[in-house]
Amino acid sequence: MATQHAVPTHDDRALSVHDTGAPVLDAVTVVWHHGSPQTGALLHPLVDAAEARGIRLVSYARPSYATSSPRPGRDVASAAADVEHIAETLGLDRFAVMGASGGGPHALACAALLPDRVTAAVTLAGLAPFTEEFDWFGGMASDAALRAARQGREARARFAETDEFDPTSFTARDWATLDSTWSALGEDAQAAEAAGPDGLIDDDVAFVSPWGFDPSTISAPVLLVHGGEDRVVPVSHSRRLVETLPDAELWFRPRDGHVSVLEAVPLAMDWLLAHGSGSTGTAR
């Protein structure tokens, strides 16, 4: 079972942090970056996969999600400072990062900006930085929210007043996954939505704005996992990233959509164990 902490920050905010603790001495630590919207809670498929591999799993709610304080104007890069503070508080020195969907860019931010701490990174169905050099919106079943975010936070907030989820964004395989292995994901997303739209609004604005770091500077190995039938974040995003990152590989899963690709989490954790190591020892 994971424990929950309210971790105060240096700028008088608080972050909701979840931590399974170290199951064994010198356990590898993985910091999980949740999707958009989620509460940051450690869902049981993640915990089960981590426990089976002796991994310590840590997660946190990004600002304005769950009980984490708002951070007005945050960009993707700001996740690195929050994670570094969490690492200092929990006594973590080195760790790997993993993020799904909206968590992917934030995991990459940590890899880029905390090179002495992050040993390896995994993204599943993650976004690439916004650019007009490829069709960034191409293949999205519903891109209206992100297009509104391009007009600024106020426009994205107005859109949230009438926004409704488009069920065609998920494939039949996605819906089957939500009805079985990853049912906790849907429940958690509903809990995050019920708490209000601010976290998701801030995420969307950050995704389509300058990220605050250059992914090409990431020196740690990166694994990109993406489904060929993803209608939320098309695989073109990971294909763009794999061309940009210095040390990256892409696991293309042709039959997976945006949710069913999460079935690869256990294998991705195996990859992290093979490509990076972390410690629960005292932070620098």
PDB file of C-alpha atoms in Angstrom:
ATOM      1  CA  MET A   1       0.000   0.000   0.000  1.00  0.00           C
ATOM      2  CA  ALA A   2       1.161   3.488  -0.806  1.00  0.00           C
ATOM      3  CA  THR A   3       1.286   6.216   1.800  1.00  0.00           C
ATOM      4  CA  GLN A   4       0.247   9.788   1.027  1.00  0.00           C
ATOM      5  CA  HIS A   5       2.201  12.862   2.107  1.00  0.00           C
ATOM      6  CA  ALA A   6       1.557  16.579   1.837  1.00  0.00           C
ATOM      7  CA  VAL A   7       4.997  17.891   0.900  1.00  0.00           C
ATOM      8  CA  PRO A   8       5.499  21.653   1.364  1.00  0.00           C
ATOM      9  CA  THR A   9       7.534  23.472  -1.279  1.00  0.00           C
ATOM     10  CA  HIS A  10       9.954  26.386  -1.002  1.00  0.00           C
ATOM     11  CA  ASP A  11       7.385  28.758  -2.513  1.00  0.00           C
ATOM     12  CA  ASP A  12       4.664  28.029   0.068  1.00  0.00           C
ATOM     13  CA  ARG A  13       2.778  25.487  -1.992  1.00  0.00           C
ATOM     14  CA  ALA A  14       2.025  21.883  -1.126  1.00  0.00           C
ATOM     15  CA  LEU A  15       2.232  18.754  -3.271  1.00  0.00           C
ATOM     16  CA  SER A  16       0.209  15.589  -2.766  1.00  0.00           C
ATOM     17  CA  VAL A  17       2.764  12.755  -2.909  1.00  0.00           C
ATOM     18  CA  HIS A  18       2.211   8.982  -2.919  1.00  0.00           C
ATOM     19  CA  ASP A  19       5.006   6.547  -2.035  1.00  0.00           C
ATOM     20  CA  THR A  20       5.047   2.754  -1.793  1.00  0.00           C
ATOM     21  CA  GLY A  21       8.306   2.832   0.164  1.00  0.00           C
ATOM     22  CA  ALA A  22      11.311   0.648  -0.559  1.00  0.00           C
ATOM     23  CA  PRO A  23      10.351  -3.053  -0.603  1.00  0.00           C
ATOM     24  CA  VAL A  24      14.010  -4.100  -0.421  1.00  0.00           C
ATOM     25  CA  LEU A  25      17.286  -2.406   0.495  1.00  0.00           C
ATOM     26  CA  ASP A  26      18.591  -0.174  -2.315  1.00  0.00           C
ATOM     27  CA  ALA A  27      15.425  -0.682  -4.352  1.00  0.00           C
ATOM     28  CA  VAL A  28      15.240   1.029  -7.716  1.00  0.00           C
ATOM     29  CA  THR A  29      12.912   4.036  -7.473  1.00  0.00           C
ATOM     30  CA  VAL A  30      10.560   5.089 -10.262  1.00  0.00           C
ATOM     31  CA  VAL A  31       8.760   8.427 -10.157  1.00  0.00           C
ATOM     32  CA  TRP A  32       5.437   8.139 -11.992  1.00  0.00           C
ATOM     33  CA  HIS A  33       3.935  11.130 -13.847  1.00  0.00           C
ATOM     34  CA  HIS A  34       0.182  10.824 -14.191  1.00  0.00           C
ATOM     35  CA  GLY A  35      -1.970  11.542 -17.225  1.00  0.00           C
ATOM     36  CA  SER A  36      -4.398  14.382 -17.790  1.00  0.00           C
ATOM     37  CA  PRO A  37      -6.649  14.428 -15.848  1.00  0.00           C
ATOM     38  CA  GLN A  38      -5.672  12.153 -12.930  1.00  0.00           C
ATOM     39  CA  THR A  39      -5.273  12.608  -9.173  1.00  0.00           C
ATOM     40  CA  GLY A  40      -1.712  11.331  -8.899  1.00  0.00           C
ATOM     41  CA  ALA A  41      -2.801   8.324  -6.842  1.00  0.00           C
ATOM     42  CA  LEU A  42      -0.828   5.141  -7.480  1.00  0.00           C
ATOM     43  CA  LEU A  43      -3.236   2.844  -9.313  1.00  0.00           C
ATOM     44  CA  HIS A  44      -3.122  -0.846  -8.518  1.00  0.00           C
ATOM     45  CA  PRO A  45      -1.781  -2.027 -11.929  1.00  0.00           C
ATOM     46  CA  LEU A  46       1.238   0.226 -11.352  1.00  0.00           C
ATOM     47  CA  VAL A  47       1.708  -0.888  -7.773  1.00  0.00           C
ATOM     48  CA  ASP A  48       1.344  -4.565  -8.661  1.00  0.00           C
ATOM     49  CA  ALA A  49       3.920  -4.324 -11.457  1.00  0.00           C
ATOM     50  CA  ALA A  50       6.344  -2.414  -9.216  1.00  0.00           C
ATOM     51  CA  GLU A  51       5.968  -4.801  -6.285  1.00  0.00           C
ATOM     52  CA  ALA A  52       6.627  -7.798  -8.529  1.00  0.00           C
ATOM     53  CA  ARG A  53       9.943  -6.212  -9.511  1.00  0.00           C
ATOM     54  CA  GLY A  54      11.029  -4.852  -6.138  1.00  0.00           C
ATOM     55  CA  ILE A  55      10.601  -1.263  -7.332  1.00  0.00           C
ATOM     56  CA  ARG A  56       9.828   1.681  -5.074  1.00  0.00           C
ATOM     57  CA  LEU A  57       7.113   3.743  -6.743  1.00  0.00           C
ATOM     58  CA  VAL A  58       6.563   7.446  -6.087  1.00  0.00           C
ATOM     59  CA  SER A  59       3.933   9.696  -7.652  1.00  0.00           C
ATOM     60  CA  TYR A  60       2.582  13.184  -7.096  1.00  0.00           C
ATOM     61  CA  ALA A  61      -0.357  15.276  -8.196  1.00  0.00           C
ATOM     62  CA  ARG A  62       0.727  18.119 -10.429  1.00  0.00           C
ATOM     63  CA  PRO A  63      -0.358  21.610  -9.323  1.00  0.00           C
ATOM     64  CA  SER A  64      -4.162  22.083  -9.229  1.00  0.00           C
ATOM     65  CA  TYR A  65      -4.792  18.326  -9.235  1.00  0.00           C
ATOM     66  CA  ALA A  66      -6.140  16.645  -6.077  1.00  0.00           C
ATOM     67  CA  THR A  67      -4.802  18.554  -3.064  1.00  0.00           C
ATOM     68  CA  SER A  68      -1.693  19.966  -4.759  1.00  0.00           C
ATOM     69  CA  SER A  69      -1.615  23.756  -4.680  1.00  0.00           C
ATOM     70  CA  PRO A  70      -1.988  25.747  -7.906  1.00  0.00           C
ATOM     71  CA  ARG A  71       1.118  27.024  -9.653  1.00  0.00           C
ATOM     72  CA  PRO A  72      -0.124  29.800 -11.966  1.00  0.00           C
ATOM     73  CA  GLY A  73       1.613  29.967 -15.319  1.00  0.00           C
ATOM     74  CA  ARG A  74       3.415  26.661 -14.899  1.00  0.00           C
ATOM     75  CA  ASP A  75       5.181  25.183 -17.890  1.00  0.00           C
ATOM     76  CA  VAL A  76       6.215  21.586 -18.500  1.00  0.00           C
ATOM     77  CA  ALA A  77       9.719  22.296 -17.180  1.00  0.00           C
ATOM     78  CA  SER A  78       8.383  23.299 -13.765  1.00  0.00           C
ATOM     79  CA  ALA A  79       7.744  19.634 -12.999  1.00  0.00           C
ATOM     80  CA  ALA A  80      11.493  19.122 -12.587  1.00  0.00           C
ATOM     81  CA  ALA A  81      11.759  21.555  -9.673  1.00  0.00           C
ATOM     82  CA  ASP A  82       8.766  19.958  -7.945  1.00  0.00           C
ATOM     83  CA  VAL A  83      10.182  16.461  -8.401  1.00  0.00           C
ATOM     84  CA  GLU A  84      13.610  17.545  -7.179  1.00  0.00           C
ATOM     85  CA  HIS A  85      12.003  18.945  -4.039  1.00  0.00           C
ATOM     86  CA  ILE A  86      10.077  15.698  -3.528  1.00  0.00           C
ATOM     87  CA  ALA A  87      13.304  13.746  -3.975  1.00  0.00           C
ATOM     88  CA  GLU A  88      15.039  15.870  -1.351  1.00  0.00           C
ATOM     89  CA  THR A  89      12.139  15.431   1.061  1.00  0.00           C
ATOM     90  CA  LEU A  90      11.974  11.642   0.611  1.00  0.00           C
ATOM     91  CA  GLY A  91      15.750  11.212   0.625  1.00  0.00           C
ATOM     92  CA  LEU A  92      15.977  10.029  -2.988  1.00  0.00           C
ATOM     93  CA  ASP A  93      19.257  10.403  -4.807  1.00  0.00           C
ATOM     94  CA  ARG A  94      18.877   8.772  -8.219  1.00  0.00           C
ATOM     95  CA  PHE A  95      15.688   7.464  -9.788  1.00  0.00           C
ATOM     96  CA  ALA A  96      13.993   6.658 -13.077  1.00  0.00           C
ATOM     97  CA  VAL A  97      10.905   8.426 -14.391  1.00  0.00           C
ATOM     98  CA  MET A  98       7.858   7.118 -16.209  1.00  0.00           C
ATOM     99  CA  GLY A  99       4.882   9.058 -17.552  1.00  0.00           C
ATOM    100  CA  ALA A 100       1.729   8.241 -19.490  1.00  0.00           C
ATOM    101  CA  SER A 101      -0.108  10.565 -21.876  1.00  0.00           C
ATOM    102  CA  GLY A 102       0.064  14.051 -20.292  1.00  0.00           C
ATOM    103  CA  GLY A 103       2.643  12.714 -17.854  1.00  0.00           C
ATOM    104  CA  GLY A 104       5.078  11.932 -20.650  1.00  0.00           C
ATOM    105  CA  PRO A 105       6.292  15.498 -21.256  1.00  0.00           C
ATOM    106  CA  HIS A 106       6.750  16.021 -17.500  1.00  0.00           C
ATOM    107  CA  ALA A 107       8.833  12.858 -17.230  1.00  0.00           C
ATOM    108  CA  LEU A 108      11.016  14.154 -20.071  1.00  0.00           C
ATOM    109  CA  ALA A 109      11.376  17.489 -18.247  1.00  0.00           C
ATOM    110  CA  CYS A 110      12.897  15.674 -15.276  1.00  0.00           C
ATOM    111  CA  ALA A 111      15.267  13.722 -17.531  1.00  0.00           C
ATOM    112  CA  ALA A 112      16.401  16.949 -19.208  1.00  0.00           C
ATOM    113  CA  LEU A 113      16.714  19.181 -16.162  1.00  0.00           C
ATOM    114  CA  LEU A 114      17.786  16.685 -13.470  1.00  0.00           C
ATOM    115  CA  PRO A 115      20.524  14.796 -15.327  1.00  0.00           C
ATOM    116  CA  ASP A 116      22.425  13.926 -12.153  1.00  0.00           C
ATOM    117  CA  ARG A 117      19.338  12.280 -10.660  1.00  0.00           C
ATOM    118  CA  VAL A 118      17.367  10.694 -13.510  1.00  0.00           C
ATOM    119  CA  THR A 119      18.836   7.425 -14.744  1.00  0.00           C
ATOM    120  CA  ALA A 120      16.315   6.559 -17.474  1.00  0.00           C
ATOM    121  CA  ALA A 121      12.885   7.600 -18.696  1.00  0.00           C
ATOM    122  CA  VAL A 122       9.810   5.974 -20.190  1.00  0.00           C
ATOM    123  CA  THR A 123       6.838   7.661 -21.827  1.00  0.00           C
ATOM    124  CA  LEU A 124       3.670   5.864 -22.878  1.00  0.00           C
ATOM    125  CA  ALA A 125       1.427   7.619 -25.425  1.00  0.00           C
ATOM    126  CA  GLY A 126       3.246  10.866 -24.659  1.00  0.00           C
ATOM    127  CA  LEU A 127       3.102  14.196 -26.465  1.00  0.00           C
ATOM    128  CA  ALA A 128       5.882  15.866 -28.424  1.00  0.00           C
ATOM    129  CA  PRO A 129       6.604  19.593 -28.040  1.00  0.00           C
ATOM    130  CA  PHE A 130       4.233  21.745 -30.052  1.00  0.00           C
ATOM    131  CA  THR A 131       5.622  22.717 -33.431  1.00  0.00           C
ATOM    132  CA  GLU A 132       4.385  23.471 -36.913  1.00  0.00           C
ATOM    133  CA  GLU A 133       7.165  21.346 -38.392  1.00  0.00           C
ATOM    134  CA  PHE A 134       4.782  18.370 -38.467  1.00  0.00           C
ATOM    135  CA  ASP A 135       0.998  18.023 -38.192  1.00  0.00           C
ATOM    136  CA  TRP A 136       0.890  18.134 -34.389  1.00  0.00           C
ATOM    137  CA  PHE A 137      -2.931  17.842 -34.270  1.00  0.00           C
ATOM    138  CA  GLY A 138      -3.134  15.300 -37.068  1.00  0.00           C
ATOM    139  CA  GLY A 139      -4.934  12.077 -36.151  1.00  0.00           C
ATOM    140  CA  MET A 140      -6.501  13.389 -32.945  1.00  0.00           C
ATOM    141  CA  ALA A 141     -10.166  12.390 -32.712  1.00  0.00           C
ATOM    142  CA  SER A 142     -10.857  15.516 -30.678  1.00  0.00           C
ATOM    143  CA  ASP A 143      -8.375  18.389 -30.776  1.00  0.00           C
ATOM    144  CA  ALA A 144     -10.643  21.293 -29.789  1.00  0.00           C
ATOM    145  CA  ALA A 145      -9.367  21.563 -26.207  1.00  0.00           C
ATOM    146  CA  LEU A 146      -5.731  21.808 -27.272  1.00  0.00           C
ATOM    147  CA  ARG A 147      -6.585  24.243 -30.063  1.00  0.00           C
ATOM    148  CA  ALA A 148      -8.367  26.410 -27.487  1.00  0.00           C
ATOM    149  CA  ALA A 149      -5.277  26.207 -25.279  1.00  0.00           C
ATOM    150  CA  ARG A 150      -3.245  27.655 -28.155  1.00  0.00           C
ATOM    151  CA  GLN A 151      -5.299  30.839 -27.659  1.00  0.00           C
ATOM    152  CA  GLY A 152      -4.273  31.064 -23.995  1.00  0.00           C
ATOM    153  CA  ARG A 153      -5.519  29.995 -20.603  1.00  0.00           C
ATOM    154  CA  GLU A 154      -8.629  32.148 -20.670  1.00  0.00           C
ATOM    155  CA  ALA A 155      -9.788  30.609 -23.936  1.00  0.00           C
ATOM    156  CA  ARG A 156      -9.055  27.090 -22.654  1.00  0.00           C
ATOM    157  CA  ALA A 157     -11.015  27.814 -19.456  1.00  0.00           C
ATOM    158  CA  ARG A 158     -14.003  29.023 -21.494  1.00  0.00           C
ATOM    159  CA  PHE A 159     -13.871  25.851 -23.536  1.00  0.00           C
ATOM    160  CA  ALA A 160     -13.909  23.773 -20.330  1.00  0.00           C
ATOM    161  CA  GLU A 161     -17.325  25.188 -19.450  1.00  0.00           C
ATOM    162  CA  THR A 162     -18.972  23.156 -22.207  1.00  0.00           C
ATOM    163  CA  ASP A 163     -16.367  20.495 -22.969  1.00  0.00           C
ATOM    164  CA  GLU A 164     -17.551  16.880 -23.109  1.00  0.00           C
ATOM    165  CA  PHE A 165     -15.445  13.787 -23.646  1.00  0.00           C
ATOM    166  CA  ASP A 166     -15.668  12.313 -27.140  1.00  0.00           C
ATOM    167  CA  PRO A 167     -16.056   8.532 -26.713  1.00  0.00           C
ATOM    168  CA  THR A 168     -14.651   7.925 -30.199  1.00  0.00           C
ATOM    169  CA  SER A 169     -11.280   9.034 -28.831  1.00  0.00           C
ATOM    170  CA  PHE A 170     -10.917   5.515 -27.430  1.00  0.00           C
ATOM    171  CA  THR A 171     -10.805   2.346 -29.498  1.00  0.00           C
ATOM    172  CA  ALA A 172     -12.710  -0.833 -28.646  1.00  0.00           C
ATOM    173  CA  ARG A 173      -9.460  -2.175 -27.223  1.00  0.00           C
ATOM    174  CA  ASP A 174      -9.156   0.927 -25.004  1.00  0.00           C
ATOM    175  CA  TRP A 175     -12.672   0.466 -23.643  1.00  0.00           C
ATOM    176  CA  ALA A 176     -11.981  -3.220 -22.970  1.00  0.00           C
ATOM    177  CA  THR A 177      -8.847  -2.281 -21.019  1.00  0.00           C
ATOM    178  CA  LEU A 178     -10.821   0.258 -18.970  1.00  0.00           C
ATOM    179  CA  ASP A 179     -13.368  -2.453 -18.179  1.00  0.00           C
ATOM    180  CA  SER A 180     -10.691  -4.839 -16.935  1.00  0.00           C
ATOM    181  CA  THR A 181      -7.011  -4.358 -16.069  1.00  0.00           C
ATOM    182  CA  TRP A 182      -7.038  -0.565 -15.905  1.00  0.00           C
ATOM    183  CA  SER A 183     -10.527   0.076 -14.538  1.00  0.00           C
ATOM    184  CA  ALA A 184      -8.904   2.130 -11.763  1.00  0.00           C
ATOM    185  CA  LEU A 185      -7.715   4.607 -14.411  1.00  0.00           C
ATOM    186  CA  GLY A 186     -11.239   5.546 -15.404  1.00  0.00           C
ATOM    187  CA  GLU A 187     -12.344   5.855 -11.792  1.00  0.00           C
ATOM    188  CA  ASP A 188      -9.377   8.073 -10.986  1.00  0.00           C
ATOM    189  CA  ALA A 189      -9.982  10.280 -14.026  1.00  0.00           C
ATOM    190  CA  GLN A 190     -13.575  10.794 -12.912  1.00  0.00           C
ATOM    191  CA  ALA A 191     -12.375  11.784  -9.451  1.00  0.00           C
ATOM    192  CA  ALA A 192      -9.947  14.295 -10.968  1.00  0.00           C
ATOM    193  CA  GLU A 193     -12.654  15.779 -13.195  1.00  0.00           C
ATOM    194  CA  ALA A 194     -15.065  16.078 -10.269  1.00  0.00           C
ATOM    195  CA  ALA A 195     -12.511  18.201  -8.408  1.00  0.00           C
ATOM    196  CA  GLY A 196     -12.524  20.832 -11.156  1.00  0.00           C
ATOM    197  CA  PRO A 197     -10.841  21.560 -14.500  1.00  0.00           C
ATOM    198  CA  ASP A 198      -7.897  23.731 -13.424  1.00  0.00           C
ATOM    199  CA  GLY A 199      -5.231  21.027 -13.503  1.00  0.00           C
ATOM    200  CA  LEU A 200      -6.237  19.874 -16.974  1.00  0.00           C
ATOM    201  CA  ILE A 201      -6.488  23.448 -18.255  1.00  0.00           C
ATOM    202  CA  ASP A 202      -2.968  24.219 -17.028  1.00  0.00           C
ATOM    203  CA  ASP A 203      -1.653  20.975 -18.524  1.00  0.00           C
ATOM    204  CA  ASP A 204      -3.136  21.720 -21.938  1.00  0.00           C
ATOM    205  CA  VAL A 205      -1.793  25.268 -22.011  1.00  0.00           C
ATOM    206  CA  ALA A 206       1.655  23.981 -21.018  1.00  0.00           C
ATOM    207  CA  PHE A 207       1.632  21.305 -23.747  1.00  0.00           C
ATOM    208  CA  VAL A 208       1.021  23.794 -26.573  1.00  0.00           C
ATOM    209  CA  SER A 209       3.357  26.473 -25.171  1.00  0.00           C
ATOM    210  CA  PRO A 210       7.177  26.403 -25.029  1.00  0.00           C
ATOM    211  CA  TRP A 211       8.091  23.558 -22.687  1.00  0.00           C
ATOM    212  CA  GLY A 212      11.010  25.358 -21.061  1.00  0.00           C
ATOM    213  CA  PHE A 213      13.635  22.767 -22.033  1.00  0.00           C
ATOM    214  CA  ASP A 214      15.025  21.095 -25.132  1.00  0.00           C
ATOM    215  CA  PRO A 215      14.433  17.305 -25.295  1.00  0.00           C
ATOM    216  CA  SER A 216      17.548  16.951 -27.456  1.00  0.00           C
ATOM    217  CA  THR A 217      19.650  17.700 -24.345  1.00  0.00           C
ATOM    218  CA  ILE A 218      18.454  14.561 -22.535  1.00  0.00           C
ATOM    219  CA  SER A 219      21.448  12.296 -21.953  1.00  0.00           C
ATOM    220  CA  ALA A 220      19.645   9.467 -20.150  1.00  0.00           C
ATOM    221  CA  PRO A 221      18.225   6.573 -22.198  1.00  0.00           C
ATOM    222  CA  VAL A 222      14.553   7.052 -23.103  1.00  0.00           C
ATOM    223  CA  LEU A 223      11.937   4.489 -24.088  1.00  0.00           C
ATOM    224  CA  LEU A 224       8.886   5.699 -26.015  1.00  0.00           C
ATOM    225  CA  VAL A 225       5.900   3.320 -26.066  1.00  0.00           C
ATOM    226  CA  HIS A 226       3.025   4.144 -28.404  1.00  0.00           C
ATOM    227  CA  GLY A 227      -0.029   2.502 -29.920  1.00  0.00           C
ATOM    228  CA  GLY A 228      -0.624   2.635 -33.644  1.00  0.00           C
ATOM    229  CA  GLU A 229      -4.352   3.205 -33.141  1.00  0.00           C
ATOM    230  CA  ASP A 230      -4.018   6.005 -30.573  1.00  0.00           C
ATOM    231  CA  ARG A 231      -6.683   8.627 -31.339  1.00  0.00           C
ATOM    232  CA  VAL A 232      -5.837  10.921 -28.413  1.00  0.00           C
ATOM    233  CA  VAL A 233      -2.090  11.370 -28.948  1.00  0.00           C
ATOM    234  CA  PRO A 234      -1.201   9.909 -32.350  1.00  0.00           C
ATOM    235  CA  VAL A 235       1.969   7.865 -32.730  1.00  0.00           C
ATOM    236  CA  SER A 236       3.439  10.674 -34.871  1.00  0.00           C
ATOM    237  CA  HIS A 237       4.319  12.391 -31.566  1.00  0.00           C
ATOM    238  CA  SER A 238       6.609   9.576 -30.425  1.00  0.00           C
ATOM    239  CA  ARG A 239       8.033   9.261 -33.916  1.00  0.00           C
ATOM    240  CA  ARG A 240       8.909  12.942 -33.757  1.00  0.00           C
ATOM    241  CA  LEU A 241      10.500  12.519 -30.342  1.00  0.00           C
ATOM    242  CA  VAL A 242      12.584   9.479 -31.267  1.00  0.00           C
ATOM    243  CA  GLU A 243      14.162  11.568 -34.047  1.00  0.00           C
ATOM    244  CA  THR A 244      14.998  14.302 -31.522  1.00  0.00           C
ATOM    245  CA  LEU A 245      16.232  12.416 -28.468  1.00  0.00           C
ATOM    246  CA  PRO A 246      19.923  11.407 -28.474  1.00  0.00           C
ATOM    247  CA  ASP A 247      19.434   7.975 -26.870  1.00  0.00           C
ATOM    248  CA  ALA A 248      15.899   6.739 -27.466  1.00  0.00           C
ATOM    249  CA  GLU A 249      14.006   3.771 -28.801  1.00  0.00           C
ATOM    250  CA  LEU A 250      10.377   3.428 -29.829  1.00  0.00           C
ATOM    251  CA  TRP A 251       8.220   0.434 -29.017  1.00  0.00           C
ATOM    252  CA  PHE A 252       5.463   0.609 -31.611  1.00  0.00           C
ATOM    253  CA  ARG A 253       2.392  -1.413 -30.635  1.00  0.00           C
ATOM    254  CA  PRO A 254       0.271  -1.355 -33.791  1.00  0.00           C
ATOM    255  CA  ARG A 255      -2.999  -2.610 -32.289  1.00  0.00           C
ATOM    256  CA  ASP A 256      -3.002  -0.470 -29.151  1.00  0.00           C
ATOM    257  CA  GLY A 257      -4.885   2.740 -28.538  1.00  0.00           C
ATOM    258  CA  HIS A 258      -4.354   5.416 -25.911  1.00  0.00           C
ATOM    259  CA  VAL A 259      -5.347   3.296 -22.902  1.00  0.00           C
ATOM    260  CA  SER A 260      -4.549  -0.249 -23.989  1.00  0.00           C
ATOM    261  CA  VAL A 261      -0.905   0.743 -24.485  1.00  0.00           C
ATOM    262  CA  LEU A 262      -0.683   0.808 -20.672  1.00  0.00           C
ATOM    263  CA  GLU A 263      -0.623  -2.987 -20.769  1.00  0.00           C
ATOM    264  CA  ALA A 264       3.060  -2.469 -21.641  1.00  0.00           C
ATOM    265  CA  VAL A 265       3.825  -0.946 -18.208  1.00  0.00           C
ATOM    266  CA  PRO A 266       5.318  -4.162 -16.728  1.00  0.00           C
ATOM    267  CA  LEU A 267       7.614  -4.616 -19.739  1.00  0.00           C
ATOM    268  CA  ALA A 268       8.570  -0.939 -19.606  1.00  0.00           C
ATOM    269  CA  MET A 269       9.517  -1.352 -15.946  1.00  0.00           C
ATOM    270  CA  ASP A 270      11.733  -4.279 -16.966  1.00  0.00           C
ATOM    271  CA  TRP A 271      13.364  -1.946 -19.486  1.00  0.00           C
ATOM    272  CA  LEU A 272      13.969   0.636 -16.754  1.00  0.00           C
ATOM    273  CA  LEU A 273      15.624  -1.976 -14.554  1.00  0.00           C
ATOM    274  CA  ALA A 274      17.912  -2.921 -17.431  1.00  0.00           C
ATOM    275  CA  HIS A 275      18.790   0.632 -18.483  1.00  0.00           C
ATOM    276  CA  GLY A 276      18.941   2.618 -15.275  1.00  0.00           C
ATOM    277  CA  SER A 277      19.217   2.206 -11.549  1.00  0.00           C
ATOM    278  CA  GLY A 278      17.976   4.303  -8.656  1.00  0.00           C
ATOM    279  CA  SER A 279      18.466   4.393  -4.915  1.00  0.00           C
ATOM    280  CA  THR A 280      16.399   5.302  -1.915  1.00  0.00           C
ATOM    281  CA  GLY A 281      19.526   6.572  -0.216  1.00  0.00           C
ATOM    282  CA  THR A 282      20.076  10.063   1.120  1.00  0.00           C
ATOM    283  CA  ALA A 283      19.724  12.820  -1.431  1.00  0.00           C
ATOM    284  CA  ARG A 284      22.625  15.140  -2.122  1.00  0.00           C
TER     285      ARG A 284
END
